[in-house]
C-alpha cells in the first residue's frame, strides 16, 4: 500500500539545479508526490542557468519537477520562487506570476506560532559570487567535479545494495576552509535577520542543511537536491524541521514491506 501524502503548513526547497546532470530530479519528484503544503517556497537555484548556458541538459525528469510544482499551484498551494545566483535572470521578473508561481527576491514568512523569518537565497551575502564572478564560475567547475565523484560513489553503493550517501557533503564538513566558510555565511545571514528585525532567516545557497539558534536569531538552511536531498517543513504548530529524504526513503520499504498472507489449506481445497 503506498504511503499517504504528508501535509504541512509550509515547505521550503532550494538548490535543485534543474538543467544540470547533478540534479536529483527523480528523488525530488518522489518527495513532492508524498509531501504537500499550503505554502511552498522555492528558495533559489531551482533552475541552473549557468549550466544551461554552457550546454543544454533537460531530461524528462526535470520537466516533471516543473510540472509537479505547477500542479501544486493549480491545486491551491501558494508557491513563491525566490531567485538565486544560478537563476538570477528571474530577478528581472519580481512580482510576476508564471503559472500561479510568484517570483520575488526575498520574502517575510510568518509561522503559525507568530515568528517572522526572512526568506532569501543568500548569494547576495557571498562576497565571492557577488564581487568576483570569474572565481565563482571556477568554483562551480570544481564543485561539478566533486559531484561527478559523488555519482560514481552512488552507482557503486547502489550495486552493493547500500543506501544513498553523499561523498561531496561528507567532504564539505571535513575540509577546514569549507567549515569556516559555512560558519561565516551563517553569521552574516543571522546578522541580516537582526537588521531586518525578524526572528530568523531561511536560506539556501551553500548546500548545507542546518537549523540552529544563534542568540536571538534562528538560522535555517534548506540544503539542496544535488548532494544531500533535504527540505525544511513548517508543521501546523509553527515548528520547523529538516527532512532528509534519502533517510526517509530507506525507511519506506520497511513500512510497506510485502507480507505473505497465510491461506487456510482446507478452505482453499473446498473452494
PDB file of C-alpha atoms in Angstrom:
ATOM      1  CA  UNK A   1       0.000   0.000   0.000  1.00  0.00           C
ATOM      2  CA  UNK A   2       1.523   3.408  -0.960  1.00  0.00           C
ATOM      3  CA  UNK A   3       2.235   5.917   1.774  1.00  0.00           C
ATOM      4  CA  UNK A   4      -0.286   8.702   2.333  1.00  0.00           C
ATOM      5  CA  UNK A   5       0.716  12.248   1.422  1.00  0.00           C
ATOM      6  CA  UNK A   6       2.100  14.159   4.403  1.00  0.00           C
ATOM      7  CA  UNK A   7       0.588  17.612   4.859  1.00  0.00           C
ATOM      8  CA  UNK A   8       2.469  20.640   6.205  1.00  0.00           C
ATOM      9  CA  UNK A   9       1.767  24.310   6.653  1.00  0.00           C
ATOM     10  CA  UNK A  10       4.871  25.346   4.696  1.00  0.00           C
ATOM     11  CA  UNK A  11       7.554  23.634   2.628  1.00  0.00           C
ATOM     12  CA  UNK A  12      10.957  25.157   1.807  1.00  0.00           C
ATOM     13  CA  UNK A  13      13.114  23.727  -1.026  1.00  0.00           C
ATOM     14  CA  UNK A  14      16.242  25.170  -2.618  1.00  0.00           C
ATOM     15  CA  UNK A  15      19.202  24.397  -4.861  1.00  0.00           C
ATOM     16  CA  UNK A  16      17.634  21.794  -7.125  1.00  0.00           C
ATOM     17  CA  UNK A  17      19.784  22.891 -10.100  1.00  0.00           C
ATOM     18  CA  UNK A  18      17.470  21.650 -12.832  1.00  0.00           C
ATOM     19  CA  UNK A  19      19.382  21.744 -16.100  1.00  0.00           C
ATOM     20  CA  UNK A  20      22.479  20.160 -14.565  1.00  0.00           C
ATOM     21  CA  UNK A  21      23.366  16.473 -14.650  1.00  0.00           C
ATOM     22  CA  UNK A  22      23.864  16.563 -10.892  1.00  0.00           C
ATOM     23  CA  UNK A  23      20.224  17.369 -10.044  1.00  0.00           C
ATOM     24  CA  UNK A  24      18.463  14.556  -8.175  1.00  0.00           C
ATOM     25  CA  UNK A  25      15.204  15.245 -10.004  1.00  0.00           C
ATOM     26  CA  UNK A  26      13.819  11.711  -9.557  1.00  0.00           C
ATOM     27  CA  UNK A  27      14.339  11.967  -5.789  1.00  0.00           C
ATOM     28  CA  UNK A  28      12.534  15.313  -5.709  1.00  0.00           C
ATOM     29  CA  UNK A  29       9.599  14.007  -7.766  1.00  0.00           C
ATOM     30  CA  UNK A  30       9.055  11.220  -5.237  1.00  0.00           C
ATOM     31  CA  UNK A  31       9.389  13.683  -2.359  1.00  0.00           C
ATOM     32  CA  UNK A  32       6.830  16.083  -3.860  1.00  0.00           C
ATOM     33  CA  UNK A  33       4.467  13.203  -4.557  1.00  0.00           C
ATOM     34  CA  UNK A  34       4.405  12.306  -0.848  1.00  0.00           C
ATOM     35  CA  UNK A  35       4.612  15.812   0.663  1.00  0.00           C
ATOM     36  CA  UNK A  36       2.278  18.778   0.283  1.00  0.00           C
ATOM     37  CA  UNK A  37       1.876  22.181   1.927  1.00  0.00           C
ATOM     38  CA  UNK A  38      -0.365  25.223   1.970  1.00  0.00           C
ATOM     39  CA  UNK A  39       2.637  27.389   1.015  1.00  0.00           C
ATOM     40  CA  UNK A  40       5.762  26.282  -0.862  1.00  0.00           C
ATOM     41  CA  UNK A  41       8.905  28.421  -1.018  1.00  0.00           C
ATOM     42  CA  UNK A  42      11.422  27.663  -3.782  1.00  0.00           C
ATOM     43  CA  UNK A  43      14.461  29.291  -2.181  1.00  0.00           C
ATOM     44  CA  UNK A  44      16.651  29.870  -5.228  1.00  0.00           C
ATOM     45  CA  UNK A  45      18.772  27.915  -7.720  1.00  0.00           C
ATOM     46  CA  UNK A  46      15.841  25.755  -8.727  1.00  0.00           C
ATOM     47  CA  UNK A  47      16.983  26.124 -12.345  1.00  0.00           C
ATOM     48  CA  UNK A  48      20.716  26.184 -13.108  1.00  0.00           C
ATOM     49  CA  UNK A  49      21.071  28.913 -15.728  1.00  0.00           C
ATOM     50  CA  UNK A  50      24.870  28.782 -15.512  1.00  0.00           C
ATOM     51  CA  UNK A  51      24.966  25.147 -16.673  1.00  0.00           C
ATOM     52  CA  UNK A  52      22.278  25.608 -19.305  1.00  0.00           C
ATOM     53  CA  UNK A  53      24.277  28.431 -20.893  1.00  0.00           C
ATOM     54  CA  UNK A  54      27.271  26.104 -21.226  1.00  0.00           C
ATOM     55  CA  UNK A  55      25.369  23.063 -22.529  1.00  0.00           C
ATOM     56  CA  UNK A  56      21.701  22.152 -22.758  1.00  0.00           C
ATOM     57  CA  UNK A  57      20.597  19.350 -20.456  1.00  0.00           C
ATOM     58  CA  UNK A  58      16.893  18.997 -19.728  1.00  0.00           C
ATOM     59  CA  UNK A  59      15.677  15.381 -19.423  1.00  0.00           C
ATOM     60  CA  UNK A  60      12.057  14.422 -18.829  1.00  0.00           C
ATOM     61  CA  UNK A  61      12.561  14.137 -15.064  1.00  0.00           C
ATOM     62  CA  UNK A  62      13.488  17.844 -14.877  1.00  0.00           C
ATOM     63  CA  UNK A  63      10.358  18.736 -16.805  1.00  0.00           C
ATOM     64  CA  UNK A  64       8.346  16.516 -14.449  1.00  0.00           C
ATOM     65  CA  UNK A  65       9.580  18.511 -11.428  1.00  0.00           C
ATOM     66  CA  UNK A  66       8.379  21.754 -13.025  1.00  0.00           C
ATOM     67  CA  UNK A  67       5.014  20.190 -13.903  1.00  0.00           C
ATOM     68  CA  UNK A  68       4.651  18.843 -10.364  1.00  0.00           C
ATOM     69  CA  UNK A  69       5.184  22.313  -8.878  1.00  0.00           C
ATOM     70  CA  UNK A  70       2.793  23.929 -11.356  1.00  0.00           C
ATOM     71  CA  UNK A  71       0.196  21.298 -10.498  1.00  0.00           C
ATOM     72  CA  UNK A  72       0.517  22.063  -6.791  1.00  0.00           C
ATOM     73  CA  UNK A  73      -0.020  25.754  -7.557  1.00  0.00           C
ATOM     74  CA  UNK A  74      -3.139  24.908  -9.601  1.00  0.00           C
ATOM     75  CA  UNK A  75      -4.498  22.788  -6.760  1.00  0.00           C
ATOM     76  CA  UNK A  76      -4.322  25.676  -4.300  1.00  0.00           C
ATOM     77  CA  UNK A  77      -0.815  25.781  -2.813  1.00  0.00           C
ATOM     78  CA  UNK A  78       0.747  29.235  -2.780  1.00  0.00           C
ATOM     79  CA  UNK A  79       4.139  28.834  -4.486  1.00  0.00           C
ATOM     80  CA  UNK A  80       6.791  31.566  -4.191  1.00  0.00           C
ATOM     81  CA  UNK A  81      10.001  31.423  -6.221  1.00  0.00           C
ATOM     82  CA  UNK A  82      12.915  33.294  -4.585  1.00  0.00           C
ATOM     83  CA  UNK A  83      15.611  33.853  -7.231  1.00  0.00           C
ATOM     84  CA  UNK A  84      19.182  32.703  -6.567  1.00  0.00           C
ATOM     85  CA  UNK A  85      22.506  33.290  -8.294  1.00  0.00           C
ATOM     86  CA  UNK A  86      22.157  30.374 -10.742  1.00  0.00           C
ATOM     87  CA  UNK A  87      18.683  31.564 -11.747  1.00  0.00           C
ATOM     88  CA  UNK A  88      19.350  35.283 -11.263  1.00  0.00           C
ATOM     89  CA  UNK A  89      17.681  36.057 -14.616  1.00  0.00           C
ATOM     90  CA  UNK A  90      14.386  35.740 -12.721  1.00  0.00           C
ATOM     91  CA  UNK A  91      15.228  38.814 -10.626  1.00  0.00           C
ATOM     92  CA  UNK A  92      14.117  40.862 -13.624  1.00  0.00           C
ATOM     93  CA  UNK A  93      10.615  39.433 -13.150  1.00  0.00           C
ATOM     94  CA  UNK A  94       9.966  40.225  -9.483  1.00  0.00           C
ATOM     95  CA  UNK A  95       6.254  40.477  -8.821  1.00  0.00           C
ATOM     96  CA  UNK A  96       5.410  38.409 -11.899  1.00  0.00           C
ATOM     97  CA  UNK A  97       3.292  35.242 -11.816  1.00  0.00           C
ATOM     98  CA  UNK A  98       4.209  32.249 -14.002  1.00  0.00           C
ATOM     99  CA  UNK A  99       1.506  29.599 -13.982  1.00  0.00           C
ATOM    100  CA  UNK A 100       0.489  30.639 -10.486  1.00  0.00           C
ATOM    101  CA  UNK A 101       4.062  30.790  -9.154  1.00  0.00           C
ATOM    102  CA  UNK A 102       5.079  34.184  -7.703  1.00  0.00           C
ATOM    103  CA  UNK A 103       8.626  35.424  -8.377  1.00  0.00           C
ATOM    104  CA  UNK A 104      10.422  37.564  -5.777  1.00  0.00           C
ATOM    105  CA  UNK A 105      13.897  38.358  -4.482  1.00  0.00           C
ATOM    106  CA  UNK A 106      13.078  37.875  -0.790  1.00  0.00           C
ATOM    107  CA  UNK A 107      10.032  37.394   1.410  1.00  0.00           C
ATOM    108  CA  UNK A 108       8.960  37.588   5.037  1.00  0.00           C
ATOM    109  CA  UNK A 109       7.267  34.433   6.272  1.00  0.00           C
ATOM    110  CA  UNK A 110       5.256  34.314   9.493  1.00  0.00           C
ATOM    111  CA  UNK A 111       4.985  30.922  11.164  1.00  0.00           C
ATOM    112  CA  UNK A 112       1.884  29.600  12.919  1.00  0.00           C
ATOM    113  CA  UNK A 113       3.410  30.480  16.309  1.00  0.00           C
ATOM    114  CA  UNK A 114       3.945  34.122  15.297  1.00  0.00           C
ATOM    115  CA  UNK A 115       7.657  34.134  14.437  1.00  0.00           C
ATOM    116  CA  UNK A 116       8.810  36.131  11.407  1.00  0.00           C
ATOM    117  CA  UNK A 117      11.503  34.790   9.069  1.00  0.00           C
ATOM    118  CA  UNK A 118      13.415  36.443   6.260  1.00  0.00           C
ATOM    119  CA  UNK A 119      13.390  34.024   3.301  1.00  0.00           C
ATOM    120  CA  UNK A 120      16.273  34.664   0.924  1.00  0.00           C
ATOM    121  CA  UNK A 121      18.597  32.554  -1.216  1.00  0.00           C
ATOM    122  CA  UNK A 122      21.729  34.014   0.377  1.00  0.00           C
ATOM    123  CA  UNK A 123      24.075  34.574  -2.563  1.00  0.00           C
ATOM    124  CA  UNK A 124      23.744  38.330  -2.004  1.00  0.00           C
ATOM    125  CA  UNK A 125      25.980  37.869   1.046  1.00  0.00           C
ATOM    126  CA  UNK A 126      28.548  35.606  -0.595  1.00  0.00           C
ATOM    127  CA  UNK A 127      31.370  38.042  -1.446  1.00  0.00           C
ATOM    128  CA  UNK A 128      32.933  35.658  -3.980  1.00  0.00           C
ATOM    129  CA  UNK A 129      29.758  35.232  -6.020  1.00  0.00           C
ATOM    130  CA  UNK A 130      28.788  38.885  -5.666  1.00  0.00           C
ATOM    131  CA  UNK A 131      32.119  40.553  -6.420  1.00  0.00           C
ATOM    132  CA  UNK A 132      34.451  38.107  -8.199  1.00  0.00           C
ATOM    133  CA  UNK A 133      32.272  36.402 -10.794  1.00  0.00           C
ATOM    134  CA  UNK A 134      35.066  34.552 -12.638  1.00  0.00           C
ATOM    135  CA  UNK A 135      36.184  32.935  -9.366  1.00  0.00           C
ATOM    136  CA  UNK A 136      32.637  31.872  -8.665  1.00  0.00           C
ATOM    137  CA  UNK A 137      32.484  30.144 -12.064  1.00  0.00           C
ATOM    138  CA  UNK A 138      35.827  28.424 -11.347  1.00  0.00           C
ATOM    139  CA  UNK A 139      34.431  27.198  -8.052  1.00  0.00           C
ATOM    140  CA  UNK A 140      31.370  25.949  -9.898  1.00  0.00           C
ATOM    141  CA  UNK A 141      33.575  23.789 -12.146  1.00  0.00           C
ATOM    142  CA  UNK A 142      35.403  22.368  -9.111  1.00  0.00           C
ATOM    143  CA  UNK A 143      32.095  21.657  -7.443  1.00  0.00           C
ATOM    144  CA  UNK A 144      30.923  19.862 -10.581  1.00  0.00           C
ATOM    145  CA  UNK A 145      33.992  17.607 -10.387  1.00  0.00           C
ATOM    146  CA  UNK A 146      33.155  16.720  -6.783  1.00  0.00           C
ATOM    147  CA  UNK A 147      29.593  15.872  -7.779  1.00  0.00           C
ATOM    148  CA  UNK A 148      30.904  13.615 -10.579  1.00  0.00           C
ATOM    149  CA  UNK A 149      32.773  11.630  -7.914  1.00  0.00           C
ATOM    150  CA  UNK A 150      29.517  11.641  -5.967  1.00  0.00           C
ATOM    151  CA  UNK A 151      27.692   9.956  -8.868  1.00  0.00           C
ATOM    152  CA  UNK A 152      30.344   7.237  -9.131  1.00  0.00           C
ATOM    153  CA  UNK A 153      30.111   6.549  -5.407  1.00  0.00           C
ATOM    154  CA  UNK A 154      26.316   6.386  -5.686  1.00  0.00           C
ATOM    155  CA  UNK A 155      26.460   3.820  -8.520  1.00  0.00           C
ATOM    156  CA  UNK A 156      28.861   1.563  -6.604  1.00  0.00           C
ATOM    157  CA  UNK A 157      26.755   1.757  -3.439  1.00  0.00           C
ATOM    158  CA  UNK A 158      23.592   1.096  -5.457  1.00  0.00           C
ATOM    159  CA  UNK A 159      25.134  -2.058  -6.971  1.00  0.00           C
ATOM    160  CA  UNK A 160      26.057  -3.200  -3.475  1.00  0.00           C
ATOM    161  CA  UNK A 161      22.534  -2.574  -2.215  1.00  0.00           C
ATOM    162  CA  UNK A 162      23.624   0.265   0.055  1.00  0.00           C
ATOM    163  CA  UNK A 163      21.523   3.437   0.666  1.00  0.00           C
ATOM    164  CA  UNK A 164      22.347   6.812  -0.899  1.00  0.00           C
ATOM    165  CA  UNK A 165      25.307   8.622   0.682  1.00  0.00           C
ATOM    166  CA  UNK A 166      26.830  11.926  -0.435  1.00  0.00           C
ATOM    167  CA  UNK A 167      30.609  11.959  -0.770  1.00  0.00           C
ATOM    168  CA  UNK A 168      30.614  15.691  -1.531  1.00  0.00           C
ATOM    169  CA  UNK A 169      28.576  16.516   1.585  1.00  0.00           C
ATOM    170  CA  UNK A 170      30.930  14.421   3.691  1.00  0.00           C
ATOM    171  CA  UNK A 171      33.985  16.107   2.179  1.00  0.00           C
ATOM    172  CA  UNK A 172      32.495  19.555   2.741  1.00  0.00           C
ATOM    173  CA  UNK A 173      32.261  19.125   6.515  1.00  0.00           C
ATOM    174  CA  UNK A 174      35.765  17.616   6.667  1.00  0.00           C
ATOM    175  CA  UNK A 175      37.596  20.425   4.861  1.00  0.00           C
ATOM    176  CA  UNK A 176      38.563  23.187   7.277  1.00  0.00           C
ATOM    177  CA  UNK A 177      38.129  26.048   4.791  1.00  0.00           C
ATOM    178  CA  UNK A 178      34.675  24.823   3.845  1.00  0.00           C
ATOM    179  CA  UNK A 179      33.704  24.592   7.512  1.00  0.00           C
ATOM    180  CA  UNK A 180      34.986  28.134   8.098  1.00  0.00           C
ATOM    181  CA  UNK A 181      33.031  29.412   5.084  1.00  0.00           C
ATOM    182  CA  UNK A 182      29.819  27.762   6.310  1.00  0.00           C
ATOM    183  CA  UNK A 183      30.325  29.393   9.716  1.00  0.00           C
ATOM    184  CA  UNK A 184      30.953  32.827   8.215  1.00  0.00           C
ATOM    185  CA  UNK A 185      27.931  32.527   5.911  1.00  0.00           C
ATOM    186  CA  UNK A 186      25.759  31.553   8.874  1.00  0.00           C
ATOM    187  CA  UNK A 187      26.927  34.587  10.869  1.00  0.00           C
ATOM    188  CA  UNK A 188      26.343  37.054   8.015  1.00  0.00           C
ATOM    189  CA  UNK A 189      22.823  35.753   7.320  1.00  0.00           C
ATOM    190  CA  UNK A 190      21.960  35.820  11.022  1.00  0.00           C
ATOM    191  CA  UNK A 191      23.100  39.430  11.210  1.00  0.00           C
ATOM    192  CA  UNK A 192      20.931  40.291   8.202  1.00  0.00           C
ATOM    193  CA  UNK A 193      17.968  38.811  10.079  1.00  0.00           C
ATOM    194  CA  UNK A 194      18.692  41.122  13.011  1.00  0.00           C
ATOM    195  CA  UNK A 195      18.919  44.122  10.680  1.00  0.00           C
ATOM    196  CA  UNK A 196      15.600  43.126   9.154  1.00  0.00           C
ATOM    197  CA  UNK A 197      14.088  42.942  12.667  1.00  0.00           C
ATOM    198  CA  UNK A 198      12.841  39.382  12.240  1.00  0.00           C
ATOM    199  CA  UNK A 199      13.194  36.270  14.372  1.00  0.00           C
ATOM    200  CA  UNK A 200      15.203  34.232  11.909  1.00  0.00           C
ATOM    201  CA  UNK A 201      16.381  33.587   8.377  1.00  0.00           C
ATOM    202  CA  UNK A 202      15.617  30.728   5.979  1.00  0.00           C
ATOM    203  CA  UNK A 203      18.114  30.433   3.119  1.00  0.00           C
ATOM    204  CA  UNK A 204      19.909  28.045   0.777  1.00  0.00           C
ATOM    205  CA  UNK A 205      22.942  28.597  -1.482  1.00  0.00           C
ATOM    206  CA  UNK A 206      25.685  26.678   0.368  1.00  0.00           C
ATOM    207  CA  UNK A 207      24.127  23.190   0.099  1.00  0.00           C
ATOM    208  CA  UNK A 208      24.401  22.539   3.828  1.00  0.00           C
ATOM    209  CA  UNK A 209      21.130  21.917   5.679  1.00  0.00           C
ATOM    210  CA  UNK A 210      21.047  23.326   9.192  1.00  0.00           C
ATOM    211  CA  UNK A 211      18.624  24.532  11.839  1.00  0.00           C
ATOM    212  CA  UNK A 212      20.341  26.303  14.728  1.00  0.00           C
ATOM    213  CA  UNK A 213      19.751  29.048  17.262  1.00  0.00           C
ATOM    214  CA  UNK A 214      22.299  31.877  17.277  1.00  0.00           C
ATOM    215  CA  UNK A 215      21.441  34.053  20.228  1.00  0.00           C
ATOM    216  CA  UNK A 216      18.165  35.740  19.393  1.00  0.00           C
ATOM    217  CA  UNK A 217      18.095  34.500  15.773  1.00  0.00           C
ATOM    218  CA  UNK A 218      17.076  31.160  14.273  1.00  0.00           C
ATOM    219  CA  UNK A 219      19.254  30.221  11.286  1.00  0.00           C
ATOM    220  CA  UNK A 220      17.711  27.734   8.852  1.00  0.00           C
ATOM    221  CA  UNK A 221      19.350  26.416   5.688  1.00  0.00           C
ATOM    222  CA  UNK A 222      17.260  24.213   3.426  1.00  0.00           C
ATOM    223  CA  UNK A 223      20.204  22.249   1.983  1.00  0.00           C
ATOM    224  CA  UNK A 224      19.897  21.063  -1.622  1.00  0.00           C
ATOM    225  CA  UNK A 225      18.758  18.420  -4.116  1.00  0.00           C
ATOM    226  CA  UNK A 226      22.192  17.789  -5.607  1.00  0.00           C
ATOM    227  CA  UNK A 227      24.054  16.284  -2.660  1.00  0.00           C
ATOM    228  CA  UNK A 228      22.001  15.782   0.484  1.00  0.00           C
ATOM    229  CA  UNK A 229      18.387  15.949  -0.811  1.00  0.00           C
ATOM    230  CA  UNK A 230      16.903  17.867   2.107  1.00  0.00           C
ATOM    231  CA  UNK A 231      13.956  20.189   2.657  1.00  0.00           C
ATOM    232  CA  UNK A 232      12.622  22.234   5.562  1.00  0.00           C
ATOM    233  CA  UNK A 233       8.996  21.980   6.638  1.00  0.00           C
ATOM    234  CA  UNK A 234       6.838  24.017   8.988  1.00  0.00           C
ATOM    235  CA  UNK A 235       4.331  21.958  10.948  1.00  0.00           C
ATOM    236  CA  UNK A 236       0.882  23.366  11.696  1.00  0.00           C
ATOM    237  CA  UNK A 237       2.030  24.402  15.192  1.00  0.00           C
ATOM    238  CA  UNK A 238       4.877  26.516  13.724  1.00  0.00           C
ATOM    239  CA  UNK A 239       7.655  24.033  14.473  1.00  0.00           C
ATOM    240  CA  UNK A 240      10.385  23.827  11.814  1.00  0.00           C
ATOM    241  CA  UNK A 241      12.073  20.561  10.860  1.00  0.00           C
ATOM    242  CA  UNK A 242      14.690  19.413   8.339  1.00  0.00           C
ATOM    243  CA  UNK A 243      13.632  16.371   6.313  1.00  0.00           C
ATOM    244  CA  UNK A 244      16.420  14.151   4.942  1.00  0.00           C
ATOM    245  CA  UNK A 245      14.792  12.377   2.016  1.00  0.00           C
ATOM    246  CA  UNK A 246      17.448   9.617   1.495  1.00  0.00           C
ATOM    247  CA  UNK A 247      16.998   8.535   5.115  1.00  0.00           C
ATOM    248  CA  UNK A 248      13.216   8.654   4.753  1.00  0.00           C
ATOM    249  CA  UNK A 249      13.369   6.592   1.540  1.00  0.00           C
ATOM    250  CA  UNK A 250      15.390   3.940   3.356  1.00  0.00           C
ATOM    251  CA  UNK A 251      12.590   3.633   5.920  1.00  0.00           C
ATOM    252  CA  UNK A 252       9.705   3.381   3.434  1.00  0.00           C
ATOM    253  CA  UNK A 253      10.360  -0.254   2.303  1.00  0.00           C
ATOM    254  CA  UNK A 254      10.305  -1.414   5.918  1.00  0.00           C
ATOM    255  CA  UNK A 255       6.887   0.187   6.417  1.00  0.00           C
ATOM    256  CA  UNK A 256       5.446  -1.145   3.174  1.00  0.00           C
ATOM    257  CA  UNK A 257       7.266  -4.468   3.008  1.00  0.00           C
ATOM    258  CA  UNK A 258       5.388  -7.361   1.408  1.00  0.00           C
ATOM    259  CA  UNK A 259       3.987  -9.787   3.929  1.00  0.00           C
ATOM    260  CA  UNK A 260       2.674 -13.136   2.630  1.00  0.00           C
ATOM    261  CA  UNK A 261      -0.899 -13.934   3.581  1.00  0.00           C
ATOM    262  CA  UNK A 262      -1.483 -17.340   5.178  1.00  0.00           C
ATOM    263  CA  UNK A 263      -4.295 -19.211   3.451  1.00  0.00           C
ATOM    264  CA  UNK A 264      -6.236 -21.957   5.171  1.00  0.00           C
ATOM    265  CA  UNK A 265      -5.451 -25.067   3.090  1.00  0.00           C
ATOM    266  CA  UNK A 266      -8.791 -26.699   3.926  1.00  0.00           C
ATOM    267  CA  UNK A 267     -10.729 -23.648   2.796  1.00  0.00           C
ATOM    268  CA  UNK A 268      -8.652 -23.457  -0.374  1.00  0.00           C
ATOM    269  CA  UNK A 269      -9.424 -27.057  -1.284  1.00  0.00           C
ATOM    270  CA  UNK A 270     -13.122 -26.524  -0.636  1.00  0.00           C
ATOM    271  CA  UNK A 271     -13.141 -23.590  -2.974  1.00  0.00           C
TER     272      UNK A 271
END
